[in-house]
Amino acid sequence: MVSMSTVLDVQHLTTHYRTLRGWVRAVEDVSFKIEKGQALGIAGESGCGKTTVAMSLLKILPKGGRIRKGSIIFDGLDLVPLSNNEMRQIRWKGIAIVFQGAMNALNPVFKVGDQIVEAIRTHEPDVDRRSGMDRARSLLELVGVEPHRVDNYPHEFSGGMRQRALIAMALACNPKLLVADEPGTALDVIVQAQTLKLMRELKDRLDLSMVMISHDLSIIAETCEKVAIMYAGRIVEYGDAEDIFKEPLHPYTQGLVKAFPSIKGERVRLTSIPGSPPDLLNPPTGCRFNPRCPYVMDVCRKEVPPLKMQGNEDHLVACHLY
Amino acid sequence: MEVSEDYIIEVENLKKHFPLKKGFFESIVSKQEITVKAVDGVSFNVKKGEILGLAGESGSGKTTIGRLLLRLVKPTEGSIYFNGKDITKMKDSELKPLRREIQIIFQDPYESLDPRMTIKEIIAEPLRVQKICKNEEEVEERVKAIMNDVEVTPPEEFMHRFPHELSGGQRQRIAVARAFVLGPKFVVADEPVSMLDVSIRAEILNLMIDLVKKRGSSVVLITHDLAVSKHVCDRVVVMYLGKMMEMAGSSELIDSPLHPYTQALIAAVPVPDPNYKRNDVIGGEIPSPINPPPGCRFNTRCPYAHERCTIEEPAFVEVEKGHYVACHLYT
């Protein structure tokens, strides 16, 4: 069901990477929806497939990566069967991405303004250079960088400004959906807080839909209404941010929430989830979390738990406990 | 500062200025030396058996202090006393026995372990360099014992593997084992968990705490994560642009910070609670350490800055018992 306000509807997305040792099952049967003006946070550890989901949305998977199943309906159009040329019409004008690693994502030998103009002119060829540059200036102003800095090279920008420039570049063609892959990581806490504040403001002002990808639950708690927790390529829990943080149901989410030392509250001994994430070439059978789960039962080793409604309408969890 | 038996490390007025390379023309025209003032007058001490946290943003000088404490770089000025002996003036030959007592755990376990050595060789290397064991059996025994301590078990199975066969968490455990195999009195841990996944960070930190308590070693934990320092450290020092801004017991520092910078830093830490409403974030970024602002170094970003802050540098004074701060608001 696609309602008018659904911007993105991902169903049963399965992305694998071909390697010499076989298919790496990076993303398996992932489904989610994003409404207009809504932000979805995808959280999980490294190797859980969250970045692969982001790259699948724009179909910019590295060599060997392939979407093997599922559909990505953006604005009523399924992106999976589209050719690369057709995808170019969608990228940036429909879906834009802020890449991780603000320090390295800009080209050091071109001026920041020229790089933004390049992004605009690639996707809107009828824009001339001068009006492109005007747009670059107002974009920089939008993200809180002085407009005259279009003539600077990336090395003249600080880390926080580079991150802002990347956000400006992503907004260059007024996308409906912004994918942010680990914004704020590799930045200092204060600069990170500034960046997150900016993204929240932009989302409200431009009525943007967002997919926010992060390993840091607190970043997601602060910016997103909906949260999907991924583990070893699958979504294990999905729901309103409030429900997930107040009442995590999946044992992995519970462990993850507890593993985060909070700066508020009493001094405690930190807890962790024993073991480490599985090898995705040969993921464990049944529930992929079963080797690390404290409540593991026989059925967990045999059957993959489906993502089922639990408690209120929007809270989904994939666990045999429920 | 009084010399006391209780301190393992005493640092007095420590400075490290890295000279900048100048161009040919500039070096003729101006005789003035340009330096990066990475650490600029820092004094603190580490008690025996204590975990002291060094916190701050990148560029605050915390890693440089860690390297100075091990004499991996030579200080420009000031002294570091280890067990009452000044290590800043020691010759390299005198330093070698010292390395038995002082060890370091590096940030990135993917880079800090030699990929061509087996786990056993990696852990045994310090024992061999220091010529501690009489024979090969003793080396193996000690390697096995420490591997049990860091819970990479069974040691027989892992000893002959190479680092690439281990997960990130296991590698960092090996790095911890290598640091503790000599039974050091003092260990510098430079962001030991920042490269690891959240779900395994706590394990490594708890492991370190247990080893420290068991052996009575002292640790300087360098971290940018104040939440971690609250739960792990006994005391915390907050650094900004090569200067100490505040020092206090970890719970006191986080729960009732005095310095506006510490307050801003704590306010900026994201909280895993969707209903949490944060106060305003301070603007700006850390200035260049080549030309730090005069007066208090934080005055360019401080919401309470007044005229005095731009002229006079605030002294580092004890405001409450054990709670030191460098800010004109309190003097």
XYZ file of C-alpha atoms in Angstrom:
653
model
C 0.000 0.000 0.000
C 1.451 3.308 -1.058
C -0.312 6.284 0.380
C 0.166 9.778 -0.985
C 2.547 10.804 1.727
C 4.822 7.759 1.551
C 8.079 8.906 0.024
C 9.960 5.659 0.144
C 8.687 2.124 0.466
C 11.327 -0.578 0.633
C 10.090 -4.161 0.518
C 12.134 -7.323 1.048
C 15.362 -5.678 -0.049
C 18.122 -8.258 -0.304
C 21.590 -7.095 -1.300
C 24.528 -9.453 -1.549
C 28.173 -8.999 -2.484
C 29.855 -11.524 -4.719
C 33.293 -12.517 -3.455
C 35.694 -15.310 -4.325
C 34.453 -17.247 -1.330
C 30.771 -16.887 -2.168
C 27.955 -14.404 -1.626
C 28.242 -12.142 1.390
C 24.686 -11.716 2.640
C 25.020 -8.087 3.668
C 21.341 -7.145 3.595
C 18.581 -9.723 3.849
C 14.854 -9.111 3.523
C 14.767 -5.532 4.770
C 11.486 -3.613 4.582
C 10.635 -0.134 5.773
C 8.658 2.943 4.817
C 9.311 6.634 5.157
C 6.583 9.255 5.171
C 7.014 12.804 4.030
C 8.925 14.912 6.529
C 9.866 11.899 8.568
C 13.300 10.716 9.619
C 14.183 7.065 9.937
C 17.293 6.082 11.828
C 19.052 2.851 10.931
C 21.314 1.761 13.746
C 23.645 -1.157 14.152
C 27.250 -2.193 14.522
C 29.803 -2.216 11.743
C 29.056 -4.960 9.275
C 25.348 -5.030 10.020
C 24.492 -3.819 6.529
C 23.345 -0.287 7.274
C 25.646 1.395 4.758
C 24.742 -1.238 2.164
C 21.091 -0.302 2.616
C 21.999 3.349 1.964
C 23.975 2.491 -1.156
C 21.192 0.205 -2.404
C 18.709 3.089 -2.199
C 20.802 5.096 -4.663
C 22.047 2.022 -6.485
C 25.657 3.028 -6.014
C 26.828 -0.343 -4.754
C 30.524 -1.097 -5.179
C 31.640 -3.741 -7.647
C 30.238 -7.163 -6.865
C 27.271 -5.771 -4.963
C 23.881 -6.654 -6.329
C 20.270 -6.212 -5.278
C 19.023 -9.766 -5.568
C 15.461 -9.370 -4.437
C 12.899 -6.845 -3.360
C 11.683 -3.448 -4.440
C 12.524 0.149 -3.638
C 9.467 2.257 -4.444
C 10.383 5.925 -4.478
C 7.566 8.319 -5.337
C 5.573 5.484 -6.868
C 8.431 4.228 -9.052
C 10.373 1.032 -8.436
C 14.080 1.847 -8.598
C 15.385 -1.725 -8.687
C 14.825 -2.432 -12.417
C 16.013 1.021 -13.542
C 19.122 1.350 -15.691
C 22.054 3.446 -14.649
C 20.979 6.294 -16.940
C 17.482 6.299 -15.530
C 18.903 6.236 -12.008
C 20.801 9.432 -12.798
C 17.464 11.215 -13.056
C 16.618 10.083 -9.536
C 19.934 10.713 -7.847
C 20.306 14.128 -6.305
C 16.957 15.406 -7.667
C 15.045 12.657 -5.892
C 17.394 11.074 -3.394
C 20.643 12.682 -2.272
C 23.281 11.341 0.051
C 25.673 12.857 2.575
C 28.622 10.511 2.638
C 30.529 9.510 5.724
C 33.983 10.930 6.362
C 33.500 14.656 5.898
C 37.258 15.117 5.819
C 37.741 13.101 2.644
C 34.504 13.407 0.704
C 35.388 16.715 -0.993
C 37.860 16.889 -3.853
C 40.921 18.770 -2.558
C 41.910 20.315 -5.905
C 38.630 22.054 -6.714
C 37.022 25.023 -5.015
C 34.049 24.166 -2.835
C 31.720 26.335 -4.928
C 32.794 24.643 -8.162
C 32.104 21.265 -6.645
C 28.590 22.300 -5.676
C 28.008 23.787 -9.154
C 29.227 20.550 -10.692
C 26.640 18.609 -8.693
C 23.903 21.023 -9.817
C 24.894 21.037 -13.497
C 25.266 17.279 -13.714
C 21.674 16.832 -12.712
C 20.184 19.989 -14.200
C 22.151 20.575 -17.423
C 20.206 23.709 -18.404
C 21.510 25.689 -15.421
C 24.378 27.993 -16.430
C 27.516 28.476 -14.371
C 26.643 31.861 -12.986
C 23.203 30.965 -11.663
C 24.723 27.704 -10.401
C 27.227 29.712 -8.405
C 24.431 31.880 -7.030
C 22.670 28.772 -5.887
C 25.883 27.470 -4.309
C 26.162 30.711 -2.330
C 22.641 30.540 -1.025
C 23.103 26.859 -0.215
C 26.162 27.623 1.874
C 24.211 30.345 3.612
C 21.439 27.860 4.296
C 23.820 25.556 6.146
C 25.469 28.382 8.071
C 28.667 28.987 6.096
C 29.481 32.477 4.846
C 28.498 32.635 1.135
C 31.840 34.108 -0.006
C 33.556 30.870 1.013
C 32.497 29.342 -2.329
C 35.896 30.500 -3.561
C 37.789 28.538 -0.904
C 39.383 25.156 -1.321
C 38.374 22.340 1.031
C 41.617 22.602 3.015
C 40.634 26.123 4.015
C 37.503 24.728 5.648
C 37.444 23.288 9.137
C 36.002 19.820 9.740
C 32.606 21.156 10.724
C 32.442 23.465 7.706
C 33.316 20.626 5.364
C 30.471 18.605 6.817
C 28.171 21.585 6.260
C 29.406 21.962 2.677
C 28.604 18.303 2.039
C 25.106 18.810 3.372
C 24.747 21.896 1.162
C 25.864 19.843 -1.834
C 23.329 17.126 -1.048
C 20.572 19.738 -0.935
C 21.674 21.313 -4.246
C 18.840 19.900 -6.351
C 16.063 20.014 -3.750
C 15.849 16.288 -3.105
C 12.788 14.759 -1.487
C 14.835 12.275 0.468
C 18.181 12.804 2.126
C 20.308 9.829 3.084
C 22.917 10.673 5.712
C 25.564 8.026 6.286
C 27.169 8.520 9.695
C 26.966 12.311 9.779
C 28.927 13.583 12.709
C 31.230 10.604 13.115
C 34.864 11.717 13.029
C 33.781 15.147 14.251
C 34.287 16.461 17.755
C 31.298 16.352 20.077
C 30.577 20.053 19.938
C 30.837 20.199 16.141
C 28.784 17.026 15.943
C 26.062 18.597 18.058
C 26.106 21.658 15.758
C 25.772 19.426 12.677
C 22.871 17.469 14.135
C 21.117 20.678 15.111
C 21.523 21.923 11.545
C 20.082 18.725 10.107
C 17.087 18.874 12.426
C 16.425 22.485 11.434
C 16.782 21.771 7.713
C 14.430 18.832 7.979
C 11.745 20.988 9.569
C 12.301 23.935 7.256
C 12.402 22.043 3.981
C 10.017 19.274 5.048
C 12.667 16.736 4.081
C 12.428 13.032 4.560
C 15.606 11.509 5.915
C 17.353 8.222 6.365
C 19.946 8.631 9.075
C 22.517 5.897 9.363
C 24.619 5.656 12.487
C 26.221 3.264 14.900
C 25.476 5.728 17.662
C 22.015 5.247 19.158
C 22.127 8.606 20.869
C 22.550 10.437 17.555
C 19.525 8.632 16.198
C 17.519 9.257 19.358
C 18.074 12.970 18.903
C 17.165 13.260 15.235
C 14.717 10.545 14.185
C 11.091 9.710 14.819
C 11.399 6.115 13.637
C 14.204 3.684 14.353
C 15.225 0.434 12.701
C 17.804 -1.670 14.513
C 19.828 -3.885 12.188
C 21.857 -6.913 13.113
C 23.825 -9.034 10.642
C 21.865 -7.832 7.621
C 18.364 -8.007 9.051
C 16.091 -5.558 10.800
C 15.517 -7.009 14.260
C 13.374 -4.233 15.646
C 11.480 -1.300 14.189
C 9.289 1.328 15.737
C 8.891 4.808 17.166
C 12.104 6.107 18.672
C 10.365 6.529 21.983
C 9.187 2.914 22.160
C 12.570 1.537 21.107
C 14.475 3.461 23.739
C 11.942 3.188 26.555
C 10.970 -0.404 25.954
C 13.418 -2.255 23.731
C 12.017 -5.721 23.054
C 14.670 -7.538 21.070
C 17.511 -8.901 23.242
C 20.023 -7.286 20.860
C 18.401 -3.864 21.145
C 18.305 -4.259 24.914
C 22.008 -5.082 24.945
C 22.840 -2.214 22.611
C 20.869 0.340 24.617
C 22.583 -0.833 27.807
C 26.034 -0.828 26.212
C 25.792 2.940 25.726
C 27.261 4.696 28.694
C 24.960 7.613 29.412
C 26.461 10.822 30.627
C 23.390 11.296 32.798
C 22.737 9.051 35.734
C 24.824 7.127 38.210
C 28.299 5.818 37.672
C 27.933 2.128 36.826
C 29.999 -0.732 35.536
C 29.505 -0.835 31.778
C 27.773 -3.824 30.250
C 28.391 -5.346 26.873
C 27.044 -8.042 24.594
C 29.422 -11.005 24.736
C 30.735 -12.425 21.468
C 31.090 -10.631 18.167
C 28.922 -10.189 15.046
C 28.796 -13.227 12.743
C 30.553 -13.842 9.460
C 28.054 -12.929 6.749
C 29.453 -15.493 4.329
C 28.053 -18.168 6.611
C 25.522 -16.499 8.875
C 24.142 -18.662 11.701
C 20.944 -20.508 10.823
C 17.700 -19.333 12.327
C 17.935 -16.044 14.154
C 21.322 -14.513 13.383
C 21.677 -13.225 16.910
C 21.281 -16.671 18.505
C 24.987 -17.305 19.307
C 25.084 -14.120 21.433
C 21.541 -14.144 22.792
C 21.051 -14.693 26.531
C 17.535 -16.089 26.003
C 18.356 -18.469 23.156
C 15.909 -21.369 22.633
C 15.967 -24.369 20.309
C 13.652 -22.737 17.817
C 16.048 -19.774 17.453
C 18.671 -22.013 15.878
C 16.226 -23.446 13.347
C 13.785 -20.790 12.228
C 14.244 -17.205 11.158
C 11.897 -15.158 13.332
C 9.545 -12.974 11.262
C 9.233 -9.250 11.950
C 5.952 -9.135 13.879
C 3.802 -6.488 15.457
C 4.198 -6.307 19.187
C 2.418 -4.109 21.666
C 1.306 -1.050 19.765
C 0.672 -0.855 16.059
C 4.001 0.406 14.862
C 6.378 -1.575 16.978
C 7.791 -4.553 15.074
C 10.225 -7.080 16.463
C 11.827 -10.219 15.024
C 12.256 -12.543 17.967
C 10.855 -15.934 18.962
C 10.335 -14.715 22.523
C 7.191 -12.891 21.440
C 53.912 20.588 44.241
C 54.902 18.367 47.129
C 56.691 15.151 46.331
C 54.718 12.326 47.787
C 54.926 8.586 48.002
C 51.339 8.272 46.795
C 52.046 9.495 43.300
C 53.387 7.352 40.512
C 53.561 10.195 37.996
C 54.035 13.874 38.677
C 53.972 16.311 35.805
C 55.172 19.873 36.261
C 54.673 22.703 33.804
C 54.985 20.358 30.843
C 55.283 21.984 27.426
C 55.668 20.624 23.943
C 55.999 22.987 21.014
C 56.408 21.430 17.600
C 58.363 23.673 15.212
C 56.726 24.342 11.873
C 58.689 24.148 8.656
C 59.040 27.521 7.021
C 59.521 28.293 3.364
C 62.935 29.414 2.095
C 61.949 33.065 1.760
C 60.249 33.218 5.112
C 63.250 31.690 6.857
C 65.442 34.530 5.576
C 63.012 37.361 6.203
C 61.908 36.417 9.660
C 64.008 34.919 12.388
C 60.968 34.238 14.505
C 60.217 30.586 15.043
C 56.687 29.398 14.392
C 55.566 26.572 16.621
C 52.456 24.553 17.260
C 51.848 24.754 20.980
C 50.434 21.281 21.393
C 50.921 21.143 25.144
C 51.463 24.442 26.886
C 52.127 24.317 30.606
C 50.371 21.326 32.111
C 50.763 20.083 35.688
C 49.015 17.107 37.227
C 49.771 13.882 38.984
C 48.597 10.322 38.898
C 48.035 8.446 42.139
C 49.027 4.839 42.565
C 46.241 2.519 41.431
C 44.281 5.359 39.877
C 42.660 5.675 36.455
C 43.016 9.275 35.336
C 41.043 10.406 32.306
C 42.375 12.989 29.828
C 39.442 14.374 27.875
C 39.140 16.993 25.175
C 38.445 17.620 21.507
C 40.919 16.756 18.787
C 43.760 19.251 18.870
C 43.551 19.690 22.625
C 46.923 18.026 23.163
C 45.773 14.927 24.995
C 47.587 12.445 22.739
C 50.781 14.517 22.894
C 50.685 14.305 26.680
C 50.340 10.544 26.404
C 53.404 10.376 24.194
C 55.350 12.698 26.474
C 54.569 10.538 29.493
C 56.285 7.636 27.740
C 59.094 9.846 26.496
C 58.186 8.881 22.922
C 58.663 12.591 22.247
C 60.912 14.930 24.214
C 59.253 17.794 26.032
C 60.214 21.387 25.234
C 60.034 22.359 28.871
C 58.958 21.002 32.216
C 59.489 17.725 33.985
C 57.835 14.380 34.440
C 58.649 12.441 37.589
C 58.071 8.720 37.543
C 58.376 7.313 41.066
C 60.269 10.442 42.039
C 62.778 10.280 39.156
C 62.752 12.865 36.402
C 62.423 10.989 33.108
C 62.692 14.020 30.865
C 66.453 14.255 31.282
C 67.203 10.543 30.951
C 69.407 9.171 28.195
C 68.017 6.569 25.831
C 70.045 3.843 27.538
C 68.466 4.741 30.864
C 65.028 4.671 29.317
C 65.129 1.047 28.298
C 64.693 -0.418 31.798
C 61.999 2.200 32.352
C 59.916 0.741 29.547
C 59.371 -2.286 31.760
C 57.386 -0.053 34.081
C 55.624 2.178 31.567
C 53.559 0.821 28.697
C 51.062 2.067 26.136
C 47.924 0.725 24.458
C 47.330 2.328 21.082
C 44.072 3.377 19.525
C 43.830 1.167 16.492
C 44.247 -2.593 17.009
C 44.233 -3.032 13.226
C 47.465 -1.062 12.921
C 49.269 -1.602 16.200
C 49.844 -5.350 15.848
C 52.492 -6.582 13.399
C 50.562 -8.602 10.792
C 53.504 -10.915 10.212
C 53.960 -11.991 13.806
C 51.923 -14.628 15.593
C 49.978 -13.665 18.687
C 52.545 -15.447 20.820
C 55.428 -13.502 19.266
C 53.577 -10.218 19.677
C 52.997 -10.744 23.378
C 56.431 -12.301 23.944
C 58.342 -9.467 22.254
C 58.476 -7.185 25.311
C 59.611 -10.152 27.429
C 62.418 -10.876 24.965
C 63.496 -7.259 24.576
C 63.710 -6.854 28.332
C 65.371 -10.289 28.681
C 63.058 -11.200 31.511
C 62.630 -14.904 30.956
C 65.391 -17.442 31.377
C 64.126 -19.902 28.831
C 61.509 -20.516 26.192
C 59.218 -22.440 28.565
C 58.967 -19.462 30.864
C 58.108 -17.145 27.966
C 55.331 -19.449 26.887
C 54.035 -19.755 30.409
C 53.807 -16.007 30.849
C 52.174 -15.512 27.459
C 49.561 -18.115 28.326
C 48.920 -16.593 31.730
C 48.317 -13.110 30.342
C 46.145 -14.477 27.521
C 43.973 -16.090 30.165
C 43.805 -12.770 31.976
C 42.571 -10.949 28.867
C 40.211 -13.819 28.120
C 41.534 -14.817 24.730
C 41.115 -18.470 25.541
C 42.177 -21.179 25.177
C 45.676 -19.710 24.689
C 46.958 -22.844 22.937
C 44.442 -22.283 20.176
C 45.135 -18.578 19.621
C 48.886 -18.421 20.260
C 49.899 -19.493 16.785
C 47.366 -17.422 14.896
C 48.045 -14.148 13.135
C 46.270 -10.852 13.924
C 44.128 -10.987 10.762
C 42.463 -14.135 12.088
C 41.164 -12.263 15.121
C 38.208 -9.915 15.500
C 38.732 -6.278 16.428
C 37.840 -6.900 20.042
C 40.230 -9.835 20.305
C 43.016 -7.778 18.742
C 42.570 -5.028 21.265
C 42.674 -7.664 24.005
C 46.027 -8.785 22.615
C 47.216 -5.172 22.658
C 46.147 -4.962 26.300
C 47.956 -8.247 27.013
C 51.152 -6.948 25.398
C 51.012 -3.820 27.531
C 50.415 -5.719 30.765
C 52.693 -8.721 30.222
C 55.646 -6.984 31.854
C 53.572 -6.065 34.870
C 53.957 -2.307 34.328
C 53.271 0.168 37.111
C 51.904 2.747 34.722
C 49.993 2.391 31.431
C 48.870 5.037 28.945
C 45.739 3.959 27.063
C 45.218 6.203 24.024
C 41.549 5.978 22.967
C 41.616 2.192 23.416
C 38.015 1.583 22.371
C 37.197 4.295 19.862
C 37.784 1.966 16.900
C 35.653 -0.835 18.336
C 31.969 -1.539 18.053
C 29.776 -0.281 20.836
C 28.660 -3.720 21.939
C 32.233 -4.801 22.722
C 33.679 -1.536 24.066
C 32.502 -2.195 27.593
C 34.243 -5.575 27.671
C 37.627 -4.081 26.847
C 37.202 -1.256 29.333
C 36.081 -3.608 32.095
C 39.002 -5.868 31.320
C 41.385 -2.951 31.714
C 39.791 -1.852 34.964
C 40.076 -5.377 36.356
C 43.721 -5.733 35.341
C 44.541 -2.368 36.863
C 42.809 -3.155 40.139
C 44.326 -6.629 40.313
C 47.877 -5.447 39.721
C 47.688 -2.065 41.350
C 48.873 -0.317 38.180
C 47.950 3.238 37.308
C 46.427 4.285 34.009
C 46.077 7.496 32.056
C 43.071 6.971 29.812
C 42.977 9.349 26.861
C 39.450 9.710 25.539
C 37.171 12.107 23.733
C 34.134 10.358 25.189
C 33.115 11.968 28.454
C 30.450 9.355 29.102
C 33.128 6.667 29.093
C 35.399 8.673 31.357
C 32.601 9.115 33.865
C 32.062 5.396 34.215
C 35.685 4.286 34.028
C 37.985 6.946 35.481
C 38.536 8.028 39.069
C 39.485 11.572 38.137
C 39.215 13.449 34.860
C 41.258 16.299 33.365
C 39.600 18.401 30.652
C 42.038 19.854 28.105
C 41.553 22.672 25.619
C 44.231 23.927 23.206
C 47.111 22.504 25.206
C 45.917 23.799 28.567
C 44.110 22.195 31.458
C 40.682 23.694 31.955
C 39.295 21.624 34.776
C 40.189 18.637 36.938
C 37.975 16.810 39.419
C 36.632 13.444 40.472
C 34.847 11.944 37.474
C 31.298 11.993 38.854
C 31.710 15.489 40.239
C 33.192 16.809 37.004
C 30.387 15.447 34.842
C 27.514 16.163 37.207
C 28.564 19.631 38.321
C 31.097 21.036 35.859
C 32.408 24.511 36.654
C 34.274 25.604 33.534
C 32.088 26.913 30.698
C 34.032 24.714 28.285
C 33.360 21.562 30.278
C 29.722 22.579 30.499
C 29.553 23.050 26.731
C 31.319 19.759 26.124
C 28.924 17.864 28.358
C 25.894 19.617 26.897
C 26.975 18.529 23.415
C 27.151 14.814 24.171
C 24.188 13.109 22.521
C 21.872 11.392 24.973
C 20.085 8.124 24.103
C 16.679 9.481 25.015
C 14.301 10.767 22.319
C 12.551 13.105 24.765
C 15.736 14.840 25.830
C 15.803 18.484 24.811
C 19.272 19.891 24.601
C 20.216 23.421 25.391
C 21.875 25.574 22.807
C 25.158 24.347 21.420
C 28.081 26.753 21.518
C 29.321 27.907 18.140
C 32.726 27.885 16.549
C 35.503 25.356 16.502
C 38.775 24.881 18.310
C 41.205 27.660 17.176
C 44.633 26.986 15.702
C 47.292 26.060 18.259
C 49.847 28.098 16.276
C 48.292 31.366 17.390
C 46.148 30.564 20.398
C 43.922 33.418 21.571
C 45.485 35.600 24.290
C 44.160 35.423 27.832
C 41.915 32.470 28.423
C 42.137 30.254 25.363
C 38.435 29.569 25.425
C 37.407 33.244 25.356
C 36.571 33.226 21.618
C 33.784 30.714 22.185
C 32.838 31.313 25.797
C 29.306 32.591 26.453
C 30.479 34.335 29.649
C 33.647 35.952 28.254
C 34.364 39.451 29.527
C 37.242 41.849 29.030
C 39.520 40.295 31.602
C 39.332 36.937 29.805
C 40.935 38.373 26.677
C 43.874 39.877 28.563
C 44.781 37.802 31.552
C 45.243 34.080 31.581
C 43.232 32.478 34.389
C 45.192 30.486 36.973
C 44.430 26.850 37.636
C 43.070 26.955 41.178
C 41.365 24.622 43.607
C 37.810 25.895 43.987
C 36.405 23.031 45.977
C 38.332 20.189 47.557
C 39.952 18.259 44.724
C 38.127 20.321 42.095
C 40.445 22.551 40.086
C 39.395 25.008 37.402
C 41.055 27.672 35.247
C 38.385 30.342 34.807
C 37.975 33.977 35.820
C 34.395 33.298 36.881
C 35.742 31.640 40.002
C 38.636 33.926 40.925
